[in-house]
Amino acid sequence: MIEYLVAIGLITGIFAIFALGLNLEWGFTGLINFGHVGFLAIGAYTTVLLNQGGFPLWISMAAGVVLAGFFGMLVGIPTLKLKADYLAIVTIGFSEIVRLILLNEDWLTRGPMGLHGFDRPFEALIPFDYNYFLFLFTFVSLAVIYILLEQLVHSPWGRVLKSIREDEDVASALGKNVFSYKIQVLILGSAIAGFAGALLAFNLQYINPRNFIPMETFYAWIIVVLGGSGNNKGIIVGAFMLQFFYSGTRLLQDFIMFDSTQMASLRIMIIGLLLVVFMMYKPQGLLGKKEELGLGR
Amino acid sequence: MKHSLLEVKEVKKQFESILAVDDCSLIVKKQAITGLVGANGAGKTTLFNLITGYYKADSGKILFNDIRIDDMPTFKRARIGMVRTFQITKALSRMTVLDNMMLGPKGQSGEKIWNIWLKSGKISKEEDMAKEKALEILDFFNMLHMKDEYAGALSGGQKKLLEMARSLMIDPIMLLLDEPFAGVNPTLAKKMVIYIKELREKGMTFLIIEHDIPLITKVSDTLSFMSQGKIILEGTPEEVKKDPRVRDAYLGGGD
């Protein structure tokens, strides 16, 4: 039982980090990123490929984070001058391009076969079940990222982000370089996703392009909306809640006489229903502020 | 004679089939208060958008303090001292009134990401100063008690005031106000007129779009009357008001 809880706790922590990156972009700055998973993939594959190529794990991981941030900038430069919706289109396209490259460039990524056999942080030094260590490592990282993000969003820098979210015309009228802030946010959000990607690789021990389908992006969106966008604490709670819906419905298997495919479909329906009902009662998300909902532009 | 601060020279802006601003020229002198009047659709707000960089002119020149600014992005124009408000108010809804205000000051150390960890002492000092100034200005506009409210929860008139108050946080050289008195109660509007004049005494220059003729007369040194994309008449408020074209625009008639 404890192993199971650690295992689902681990994946929850990784997704919480992943969603914190999205929350910086959407929750605080109003950027619609529908391709967040692309940066998760870049983080994961860069870490694994460099490590397999003989680089020390820490360097590989750092390179994964930096490269994810770099691609965030590359995607942002041509699109962020346009209105918000274009970013949504470009990012979802970008994440699919990343996935298809990973799938088809066999010489580099072994395509659908995926990659396995790579180092994990301190693996040789851990005398007990490695998952416990990875769990600890993930949650310490989550805590650090959370604290840094909280400092950022409560600073004058964060205030500029919120003003861009509310109305970027005002931000420029007050002398703020809106484009530069959006780029910074996209770099940072993508780098966080890249870090989550490395953790995901450590957790799975085997990565392949199927891990990086667009649905993963929307799990992050569900977490952000469930927890309350623009609230970092809410994101962490939202990640646990989604995991609770997700794993909780698995227990149904013991009570209902369906075969596994039917069961899988039923679960998705129940999860959807739970999300809809939750949103009806708490449209602002678990820790979102209700009074903010009515405040349109 | 005082030197000119803003010079708009034969600026043109076409939208599809509408020529919104047509070879329009305007000079605003340093420390002057200039009222920009004209019927709806005359092109006043478009001219504002051209001056502040929200639109790019098809042709013509715009100079601010003798620097050509027509290719400068909006935020840079704000940094060299030209700040505007909007006709349709743009309160930053899901931010408090105080946060709206504190956004104003330019050159804040804390707006650079690394400084948040490297210069936290300097940032908190700047924040204290900005807060003090914000509270002072809010107090003038009778909004001190609302400082912790969401800006989106304010009334239309209060949002107008907040916009003007927020622009003052930057210490602009020139303030362009787009209908600052619309929806503001008469007592406060009169107080604002006095305040604008006080700010002018301290060196600020104003260009104000306003439909309330008595108020704009009271506040401005000169009025510029705009019609069909051009400034067709300039003079003291009394002169401009007497002109039959102006009377047509404001007292029925129209075409």
Coordinates of C-alpha atoms in Angstrom, one line a residue:
Chain A
M1 CA 0.0 0.0 0.0
I2 CA 2.7 2.5 1.0
E3 CA 4.6 1.7 -2.2
Y4 CA 1.4 2.5 -4.2
L5 CA 0.9 5.8 -2.4
V6 CA 4.5 6.8 -3.0
A7 CA 4.2 5.9 -6.7
I8 CA 1.1 8.0 -7.2
G9 CA 2.4 10.7 -5.0
L10 CA 5.5 10.9 -7.2
I11 CA 3.6 11.3 -10.4
T12 CA 1.4 13.9 -8.6
G13 CA 4.4 15.9 -7.6
I14 CA 5.8 15.8 -11.1
F15 CA 2.6 17.0 -12.5
A16 CA 2.3 19.7 -9.9
I17 CA 5.7 21.1 -11.0
F18 CA 4.6 20.8 -14.7
A19 CA 1.4 22.7 -13.9
L20 CA 3.2 25.4 -11.9
G21 CA 5.0 26.3 -15.1
L22 CA 1.7 26.6 -16.9
N23 CA 0.2 28.6 -14.1
L24 CA 3.0 31.2 -14.4
E25 CA 2.1 31.5 -18.1
W26 CA -1.7 31.4 -17.9
G27 CA -2.6 32.1 -14.3
F28 CA -0.4 35.1 -13.9
T29 CA 0.4 36.4 -17.4
G30 CA -2.7 35.2 -19.4
L31 CA -0.6 33.4 -22.0
I32 CA -2.5 30.5 -23.6
N33 CA 0.0 27.7 -24.0
F34 CA -1.6 24.5 -25.4
G35 CA 1.7 22.9 -26.1
H36 CA 3.2 22.8 -22.6
V37 CA 3.9 19.0 -23.1
G38 CA 6.4 19.9 -25.9
F39 CA 8.7 21.4 -23.3
L40 CA 8.2 18.4 -21.0
A41 CA 9.4 16.2 -23.8
I42 CA 12.4 18.3 -24.6
G43 CA 13.4 18.2 -20.9
A44 CA 13.0 14.4 -20.7
Y45 CA 14.7 13.5 -24.0
T46 CA 17.6 16.0 -23.6
T47 CA 18.4 14.7 -20.2
V48 CA 18.2 11.0 -21.3
L49 CA 20.0 11.4 -24.6
L50 CA 22.9 13.5 -23.2
N51 CA 23.3 11.1 -20.3
Q52 CA 23.3 8.1 -22.6
G53 CA 25.9 10.0 -24.7
G54 CA 28.2 10.0 -21.7
F55 CA 27.5 13.3 -20.0
P56 CA 27.1 13.4 -16.2
L57 CA 23.5 13.4 -15.2
W58 CA 23.5 16.8 -13.6
I59 CA 24.8 18.4 -16.7
S60 CA 22.3 16.5 -18.9
M61 CA 19.5 17.6 -16.6
A62 CA 20.6 21.2 -16.6
A63 CA 20.9 21.1 -20.4
G64 CA 17.3 19.7 -20.6
V65 CA 16.0 22.6 -18.5
V66 CA 18.0 25.2 -20.5
L67 CA 17.0 23.8 -23.9
A68 CA 13.3 23.7 -22.9
G69 CA 13.6 27.3 -21.9
F70 CA 15.4 28.1 -25.1
F71 CA 12.7 26.6 -27.2
G72 CA 10.1 28.5 -25.1
M73 CA 11.9 31.6 -26.3
L74 CA 12.0 30.4 -29.9
V75 CA 8.3 29.7 -30.0
G76 CA 7.6 33.0 -28.3
I77 CA 9.6 35.4 -30.4
P78 CA 7.5 35.2 -33.6
T79 CA 4.1 34.7 -31.8
L80 CA 4.0 36.9 -28.8
K81 CA 3.7 40.1 -30.7
L82 CA 0.4 38.7 -32.1
K83 CA -2.8 38.4 -30.0
A84 CA -3.1 35.7 -27.5
D85 CA -5.0 33.1 -29.5
Y86 CA -2.2 32.7 -31.9
L87 CA 0.1 31.5 -29.2
A88 CA -2.4 28.8 -28.4
I89 CA -2.3 27.6 -32.0
V90 CA 1.4 27.8 -32.4
T91 CA 2.2 26.1 -29.2
I92 CA -0.1 23.1 -29.8
G93 CA 1.5 22.8 -33.3
F94 CA 4.9 23.0 -31.8
S95 CA 4.3 20.3 -29.2
E96 CA 3.1 17.9 -31.9
I97 CA 6.1 18.7 -34.1
V98 CA 8.3 17.8 -31.1
R99 CA 6.5 14.6 -30.6
L100 CA 6.5 13.6 -34.3
I101 CA 10.3 14.3 -34.5
L102 CA 10.8 12.1 -31.5
L103 CA 8.7 9.4 -33.1
N104 CA 10.4 9.5 -36.5
E105 CA 14.0 10.4 -36.0
D106 CA 14.9 6.8 -35.1
W107 CA 18.6 7.4 -35.3
L108 CA 18.5 9.7 -32.4
T109 CA 15.5 8.7 -30.3
R110 CA 14.9 5.1 -31.4
G111 CA 11.4 6.3 -32.4
P112 CA 8.5 4.4 -30.9
M113 CA 10.9 2.0 -29.2
G114 CA 11.7 4.7 -26.8
L115 CA 14.8 5.0 -24.6
H116 CA 15.8 3.3 -21.4
G117 CA 18.9 2.6 -19.5
F118 CA 20.1 5.9 -18.1
D119 CA 21.3 7.2 -14.7
R120 CA 19.0 8.5 -12.0
P121 CA 20.1 11.0 -9.3
F122 CA 22.2 9.3 -6.6
E123 CA 20.7 5.9 -7.6
A124 CA 23.9 4.0 -6.6
L125 CA 24.0 5.6 -3.2
I126 CA 20.4 4.9 -2.1
P127 CA 20.3 1.7 0.1
F128 CA 16.5 1.6 0.2
D129 CA 13.7 1.5 -2.4
Y130 CA 14.8 4.2 -4.9
N131 CA 11.2 5.4 -5.4
Y132 CA 11.2 6.7 -1.8
F133 CA 14.3 8.8 -2.6
L134 CA 12.8 10.0 -5.9
F135 CA 9.6 10.9 -4.0
L136 CA 11.7 13.0 -1.6
F137 CA 13.7 14.6 -4.4
T138 CA 10.5 15.5 -6.3
F139 CA 8.8 17.1 -3.4
V140 CA 11.9 19.0 -2.3
S141 CA 12.2 20.3 -5.9
L142 CA 8.5 21.1 -5.8
A143 CA 8.9 23.1 -2.6
V144 CA 11.9 25.0 -3.9
I145 CA 10.1 25.9 -7.2
Y146 CA 7.0 26.9 -5.3
I147 CA 8.9 29.2 -3.0
L148 CA 10.8 30.8 -5.9
L149 CA 7.6 31.3 -7.8
E150 CA 5.8 32.8 -4.9
Q151 CA 8.7 35.3 -4.5
L152 CA 8.5 36.1 -8.1
V153 CA 4.7 36.7 -8.4
H154 CA 4.6 38.8 -5.3
S155 CA 7.4 41.1 -6.5
P156 CA 7.1 44.2 -8.7
W157 CA 8.0 41.8 -11.6
G158 CA 5.0 39.7 -10.8
R159 CA 2.8 42.8 -10.6
V160 CA 3.8 43.6 -14.2
L161 CA 2.8 40.0 -15.3
K162 CA -0.6 40.5 -13.7
S163 CA -1.1 43.8 -15.4
I164 CA -0.3 42.1 -18.8
R165 CA -2.9 39.4 -17.9
E166 CA -5.5 42.1 -17.2
D167 CA -4.8 44.4 -20.1
E168 CA -1.5 44.7 -21.9
D169 CA -2.4 48.1 -23.4
V170 CA -2.3 49.5 -19.9
A171 CA 1.0 47.9 -19.2
S172 CA 2.6 49.5 -22.3
A173 CA 0.9 52.8 -21.5
L174 CA 2.8 52.7 -18.2
G175 CA 6.1 52.0 -19.9
K176 CA 6.4 48.3 -19.4
N177 CA 8.0 46.3 -22.2
V178 CA 5.2 43.7 -22.5
F179 CA 7.0 41.6 -25.1
S180 CA 10.0 41.2 -23.0
Y181 CA 8.0 40.1 -20.0
K182 CA 6.0 37.5 -22.0
I183 CA 9.3 36.1 -23.4
Q184 CA 10.7 35.8 -19.9
V185 CA 7.6 34.1 -18.7
L186 CA 7.6 31.6 -21.6
I187 CA 11.3 30.8 -21.0
L188 CA 10.7 30.3 -17.3
G189 CA 7.5 28.3 -17.7
S190 CA 9.1 26.1 -20.3
A191 CA 12.2 25.5 -18.3
I192 CA 10.0 24.4 -15.4
A193 CA 8.3 22.0 -17.7
G194 CA 11.7 20.8 -18.9
F195 CA 12.7 20.0 -15.3
A196 CA 9.4 18.1 -14.8
G197 CA 10.3 16.2 -17.9
A198 CA 13.6 15.0 -16.4
L199 CA 11.8 13.9 -13.3
L200 CA 9.3 12.1 -15.4
A201 CA 12.1 10.2 -17.1
F202 CA 13.6 9.2 -13.8
N203 CA 10.2 8.0 -12.6
L204 CA 9.3 6.1 -15.7
Q205 CA 12.9 4.8 -16.4
Y206 CA 11.7 4.4 -19.9
I207 CA 10.5 7.2 -22.2
N208 CA 8.8 7.1 -25.6
P209 CA 6.9 9.6 -27.7
R210 CA 3.6 8.3 -26.4
N211 CA 4.3 9.8 -23.0
F212 CA 4.1 13.3 -24.7
I213 CA 0.7 13.4 -26.4
P214 CA -1.3 16.6 -26.2
M215 CA -3.5 15.2 -23.5
E216 CA -0.6 15.7 -21.0
T217 CA -0.9 19.4 -21.6
F218 CA -4.5 19.3 -20.8
Y219 CA -3.9 17.4 -17.6
A220 CA -1.9 20.5 -16.6
W221 CA -4.7 22.7 -17.6
I222 CA -7.2 20.6 -15.6
I223 CA -4.9 21.0 -12.6
V224 CA -4.7 24.8 -13.1
V225 CA -8.4 25.2 -13.4
L226 CA -9.2 22.8 -10.6
G227 CA -6.8 24.4 -8.2
G228 CA -7.5 28.0 -9.1
S229 CA -5.5 29.7 -11.8
G230 CA -3.1 32.3 -10.5
N231 CA -2.7 30.5 -7.2
N232 CA 0.4 28.4 -6.8
K233 CA -0.8 26.7 -3.7
G234 CA -4.0 25.8 -5.5
I235 CA -2.0 24.2 -8.3
I236 CA -0.4 21.8 -5.8
V237 CA -3.8 21.0 -4.3
G238 CA -5.3 20.7 -7.8
A239 CA -2.6 18.1 -8.8
F240 CA -3.6 16.0 -5.8
M241 CA -7.2 16.4 -6.6
L242 CA -6.9 15.2 -10.2
Q243 CA -4.8 12.3 -9.0
F244 CA -7.5 11.5 -6.4
F245 CA -10.2 11.5 -9.1
Y246 CA -8.0 9.5 -11.4
S247 CA -6.8 6.8 -8.9
G248 CA -10.0 6.8 -6.9
T249 CA -12.1 5.7 -9.9
R250 CA -9.6 2.8 -10.3
L251 CA -11.1 1.2 -7.1
L252 CA -14.4 0.9 -9.0
Q253 CA -12.9 -2.1 -10.7
D254 CA -13.6 -4.2 -7.6
F255 CA -17.3 -3.4 -7.7
I256 CA -18.3 -3.4 -11.3
M257 CA -18.3 -6.4 -13.6
F258 CA -16.9 -4.8 -16.7
D259 CA -14.0 -5.9 -18.8
S260 CA -10.9 -3.7 -18.7
T261 CA -11.6 -1.7 -21.9
Q262 CA -15.2 -1.0 -20.8
M263 CA -13.9 -0.1 -17.4
A264 CA -11.3 2.3 -18.8
S265 CA -14.0 4.2 -20.8
L266 CA -16.3 4.2 -17.8
R267 CA -13.6 5.7 -15.6
I268 CA -13.0 8.5 -18.1
M269 CA -16.7 9.3 -18.1
I270 CA -16.8 9.4 -14.3
I271 CA -13.7 11.6 -14.1
G272 CA -15.3 13.9 -16.6
L273 CA -18.5 14.0 -14.6
L274 CA -16.6 14.7 -11.3
L275 CA -14.8 17.6 -13.0
V276 CA -18.0 19.1 -14.3
V277 CA -19.8 18.8 -11.0
F278 CA -16.8 20.2 -9.2
M279 CA -16.7 23.2 -11.5
M280 CA -20.4 23.8 -11.1
Y281 CA -19.9 24.3 -7.4
K282 CA -16.5 25.8 -7.4
P283 CA -16.1 27.6 -10.7
Q284 CA -13.1 29.6 -9.4
G285 CA -11.2 26.4 -8.6
L286 CA -10.4 25.0 -5.1
L287 CA -8.3 27.9 -3.9
G288 CA -9.3 30.5 -6.5
K289 CA -11.0 33.7 -5.4
K290 CA -14.7 33.7 -6.1
E291 CA -14.9 37.5 -6.1
E292 CA -12.4 37.6 -9.0
L293 CA -14.8 35.7 -11.3
G294 CA -17.3 38.4 -11.9
L295 CA -14.6 41.0 -12.7
G296 CA -14.5 41.0 -16.4
R297 CA -12.4 43.5 -18.3
Chain B
M1 CA 7.1 82.2 -26.2
K2 CA 7.4 78.8 -24.7
H3 CA 9.0 76.0 -26.7
S4 CA 6.8 73.3 -28.1
L5 CA 6.8 69.9 -26.5
L6 CA 4.7 67.8 -28.9
E7 CA 4.6 68.4 -32.6
V8 CA 2.3 66.4 -34.9
K9 CA 3.0 67.1 -38.5
E10 CA 0.7 66.2 -41.3
V11 CA -0.2 62.8 -39.9
K12 CA -2.5 60.5 -41.8
K13 CA -4.2 57.3 -40.8
Q14 CA -6.5 55.3 -43.0
F15 CA -8.7 52.4 -41.9
E16 CA -10.1 50.4 -44.9
S17 CA -12.3 53.0 -46.5
I18 CA -12.3 55.5 -43.6
L19 CA -9.7 58.3 -43.5
A20 CA -9.7 58.7 -39.7
V21 CA -6.9 61.2 -39.4
D22 CA -6.2 63.3 -42.5
D23 CA -3.0 65.4 -42.7
C24 CA -3.5 66.5 -39.1
S25 CA -1.1 68.9 -37.5
L26 CA -1.0 70.0 -33.9
I27 CA 1.5 71.7 -31.6
V28 CA 1.3 71.5 -27.9
K29 CA 3.6 73.9 -26.0
K30 CA 5.5 73.1 -22.9
Q31 CA 3.4 73.5 -19.8
A32 CA 0.3 74.2 -21.8
I33 CA -3.1 72.7 -21.2
T34 CA -4.7 72.0 -24.6
G35 CA -8.2 70.8 -25.1
L36 CA -9.0 68.7 -28.0
V37 CA -12.7 68.9 -29.0
G38 CA -14.8 67.8 -31.8
A39 CA -17.9 65.7 -32.7
N40 CA -17.9 61.9 -32.2
G41 CA -16.0 60.3 -35.0
A42 CA -13.9 63.4 -35.7
G43 CA -10.7 61.4 -35.1
K44 CA -9.7 62.6 -31.6
T45 CA -9.0 59.2 -30.1
T46 CA -7.3 57.9 -33.2
L47 CA -5.0 60.9 -33.0
F48 CA -4.3 60.0 -29.4
N49 CA -3.5 56.4 -30.5
L50 CA -1.1 57.7 -33.1
I51 CA 0.6 60.0 -30.7
T52 CA 1.0 57.3 -28.1
G53 CA 2.0 54.6 -30.5
Y54 CA -1.0 52.3 -30.4
Y55 CA -1.4 52.9 -34.1
K56 CA 1.2 53.6 -36.6
A57 CA 0.7 56.6 -38.9
D58 CA 0.6 56.0 -42.7
S59 CA 2.5 59.2 -43.2
G60 CA 3.6 62.3 -41.3
K61 CA 5.9 63.0 -38.3
I62 CA 5.5 63.1 -34.6
L63 CA 8.1 64.8 -32.4
F64 CA 8.2 64.8 -28.6
N65 CA 10.8 67.1 -27.0
D66 CA 12.4 67.4 -30.5
I67 CA 12.8 63.6 -30.8
R68 CA 11.0 61.8 -33.6
I69 CA 8.9 59.2 -31.9
D70 CA 6.7 57.8 -34.7
D71 CA 8.7 54.5 -34.8
M72 CA 9.0 54.2 -31.1
P73 CA 7.0 51.4 -29.4
T74 CA 4.4 52.6 -26.9
F75 CA 6.3 51.6 -23.8
K76 CA 9.3 53.7 -24.8
R77 CA 7.1 56.7 -25.4
A78 CA 5.8 56.3 -21.9
R79 CA 9.4 56.0 -20.5
I80 CA 10.4 59.3 -22.1
G81 CA 7.5 60.9 -20.3
M82 CA 4.3 60.7 -22.4
V83 CA 1.5 58.9 -20.6
R84 CA -2.1 58.5 -21.6
T85 CA -5.4 57.4 -20.2
F86 CA -8.1 55.6 -22.2
Q87 CA -11.6 56.7 -23.2
I88 CA -13.0 53.3 -22.3
T89 CA -11.5 52.8 -18.9
K90 CA -8.9 50.1 -18.5
A91 CA -8.8 49.3 -14.9
L92 CA -6.6 46.2 -14.2
S93 CA -9.7 44.4 -12.8
R94 CA -8.2 41.6 -10.8
M95 CA -5.6 43.7 -9.1
T96 CA -6.3 45.9 -6.1
V97 CA -6.5 49.7 -6.5
L98 CA -3.2 49.9 -4.6
D99 CA -1.5 47.4 -7.0
N100 CA -2.8 49.4 -9.9
M101 CA -1.1 52.4 -8.5
M102 CA 2.2 50.7 -7.6
L103 CA 2.5 49.5 -11.1
G104 CA 3.1 53.0 -12.2
P105 CA 6.6 54.2 -11.2
K106 CA 9.2 53.7 -13.9
G107 CA 12.6 52.2 -13.5
Q108 CA 11.5 49.9 -10.6
S109 CA 14.4 47.6 -9.6
G110 CA 12.0 44.9 -8.7
E111 CA 10.7 44.7 -12.3
K112 CA 14.0 43.0 -13.3
I113 CA 13.8 39.3 -12.4
W114 CA 17.3 38.9 -10.9
N115 CA 17.0 41.9 -8.7
I116 CA 14.3 40.1 -6.7
W117 CA 17.0 38.0 -5.1
L118 CA 20.0 40.3 -5.6
K119 CA 18.6 43.6 -4.5
S120 CA 15.7 42.8 -2.2
G121 CA 16.6 45.6 0.2
K122 CA 16.5 48.2 -2.5
I123 CA 13.2 46.9 -3.8
S124 CA 11.5 47.0 -0.4
K125 CA 12.7 50.6 0.0
E126 CA 11.3 51.5 -3.4
E127 CA 8.1 49.8 -2.7
D128 CA 7.6 51.8 0.5
M129 CA 8.2 55.0 -1.3
A130 CA 5.8 54.1 -4.1
K131 CA 3.2 53.1 -1.6
E132 CA 3.5 56.4 0.2
K133 CA 3.1 58.3 -3.0
A134 CA 0.2 56.1 -4.1
L135 CA -1.7 56.7 -0.9
E136 CA -1.1 60.4 -1.2
I137 CA -2.5 60.5 -4.7
L138 CA -5.4 58.2 -3.8
D139 CA -6.3 60.4 -1.0
F140 CA -6.5 63.4 -3.3
F141 CA -9.0 61.5 -5.5
N142 CA -11.1 60.5 -2.5
M143 CA -10.2 56.9 -3.1
L144 CA -8.0 56.1 -0.1
H145 CA -10.7 53.9 1.5
M146 CA -10.8 51.7 -1.6
K147 CA -7.2 50.9 -1.8
D148 CA -7.6 47.2 -1.1
E149 CA -10.7 46.7 -3.4
Y150 CA -10.3 45.0 -6.7
A151 CA -10.2 47.7 -9.4
G152 CA -12.8 45.8 -11.3
A153 CA -15.3 46.4 -8.5
L154 CA -15.1 50.2 -8.8
S155 CA -17.8 52.3 -10.5
G156 CA -17.2 53.7 -14.0
G157 CA -16.3 57.2 -12.6
Q158 CA -14.0 55.7 -10.0
K159 CA -12.2 53.7 -12.7
K160 CA -11.7 57.0 -14.6
L161 CA -10.1 58.5 -11.6
L162 CA -8.0 55.5 -10.9
E163 CA -6.6 55.7 -14.5
M164 CA -5.6 59.3 -14.0
A165 CA -4.2 58.6 -10.6
R166 CA -2.2 55.7 -11.9
S167 CA -0.7 57.8 -14.7
L168 CA 0.5 60.3 -12.2
M169 CA 2.6 57.7 -10.5
I170 CA 5.0 57.7 -13.5
D171 CA 5.7 61.5 -13.1
P172 CA 4.9 62.1 -16.8
I173 CA 6.2 65.2 -18.6
M174 CA 3.0 65.1 -20.7
L175 CA -0.3 63.6 -19.8
L176 CA -2.9 62.8 -22.5
L177 CA -6.3 62.4 -21.0
D178 CA -9.1 60.9 -23.0
E179 CA -12.4 62.2 -21.5
P180 CA -11.1 62.4 -18.0
F181 CA -14.3 63.9 -16.6
A182 CA -16.9 61.5 -18.1
G183 CA -18.8 59.9 -15.4
V184 CA -17.0 61.8 -12.6
N185 CA -19.3 63.7 -10.2
P186 CA -19.3 67.5 -10.7
T187 CA -17.7 68.3 -7.3
L188 CA -14.8 66.0 -7.9
A189 CA -14.5 67.2 -11.6
K190 CA -14.1 70.7 -10.4
K191 CA -11.4 69.6 -7.9
M192 CA -9.6 67.8 -10.8
V193 CA -9.6 70.9 -12.8
I194 CA -7.8 72.7 -10.0
Y195 CA -5.4 69.8 -9.6
I196 CA -4.6 69.7 -13.3
K197 CA -3.7 73.4 -13.2
E198 CA -1.6 72.8 -10.1
L199 CA 0.3 70.0 -11.9
R200 CA 0.9 72.4 -14.8
E201 CA 2.4 74.9 -12.5
K202 CA 4.8 72.2 -11.5
G203 CA 5.8 71.7 -15.2
M204 CA 3.4 69.1 -16.6
T205 CA 1.8 69.5 -20.0
F206 CA -1.7 68.3 -20.9
L207 CA -3.6 67.3 -23.9
I208 CA -7.2 66.6 -23.0
I209 CA -10.1 65.2 -25.1
E210 CA -13.3 66.2 -23.5
H211 CA -17.0 66.7 -24.5
D212 CA -17.9 68.6 -21.4
I213 CA -17.5 72.1 -22.9
P214 CA -17.8 74.1 -19.7
L215 CA -15.2 72.0 -17.9
I216 CA -12.7 71.9 -20.8
T217 CA -13.1 75.7 -21.2
K218 CA -12.3 76.1 -17.5
V219 CA -9.2 73.9 -17.6
S220 CA -7.6 74.7 -21.0
D221 CA -5.4 77.5 -22.2
T222 CA -6.3 76.8 -25.8
L223 CA -8.8 74.6 -27.6
S224 CA -8.2 72.7 -30.8
F225 CA -11.3 71.8 -32.7
M226 CA -11.1 68.6 -34.8
S227 CA -13.4 67.7 -37.7
Q228 CA -13.2 64.9 -40.2
G229 CA -9.7 64.0 -39.2
K230 CA -8.2 67.5 -39.3
I231 CA -7.7 70.2 -36.8
I232 CA -9.6 73.1 -38.4
L233 CA -9.6 75.7 -35.6
E234 CA -7.3 76.7 -32.8
G235 CA -7.6 79.5 -30.3
T236 CA -8.6 80.5 -26.8
P237 CA -11.7 78.6 -25.5
E238 CA -13.8 81.7 -26.0
E239 CA -12.8 82.2 -29.6
V240 CA -13.3 78.5 -30.5
K241 CA -16.7 78.3 -28.8
K242 CA -18.0 81.2 -30.8
D243 CA -17.2 79.6 -34.2
P244 CA -20.4 78.4 -35.9
R245 CA -18.8 75.0 -36.9
V246 CA -18.1 74.3 -33.2
R247 CA -21.7 75.2 -32.3
D248 CA -23.0 72.9 -34.9
A249 CA -20.9 70.0 -33.6
Y250 CA -22.1 70.5 -30.1
L251 CA -25.6 72.0 -30.4
G252 CA -27.3 69.7 -32.8
G253 CA -27.1 70.2 -36.5
G254 CA -24.0 68.1 -37.2
D255 CA -24.0 67.8 -40.9

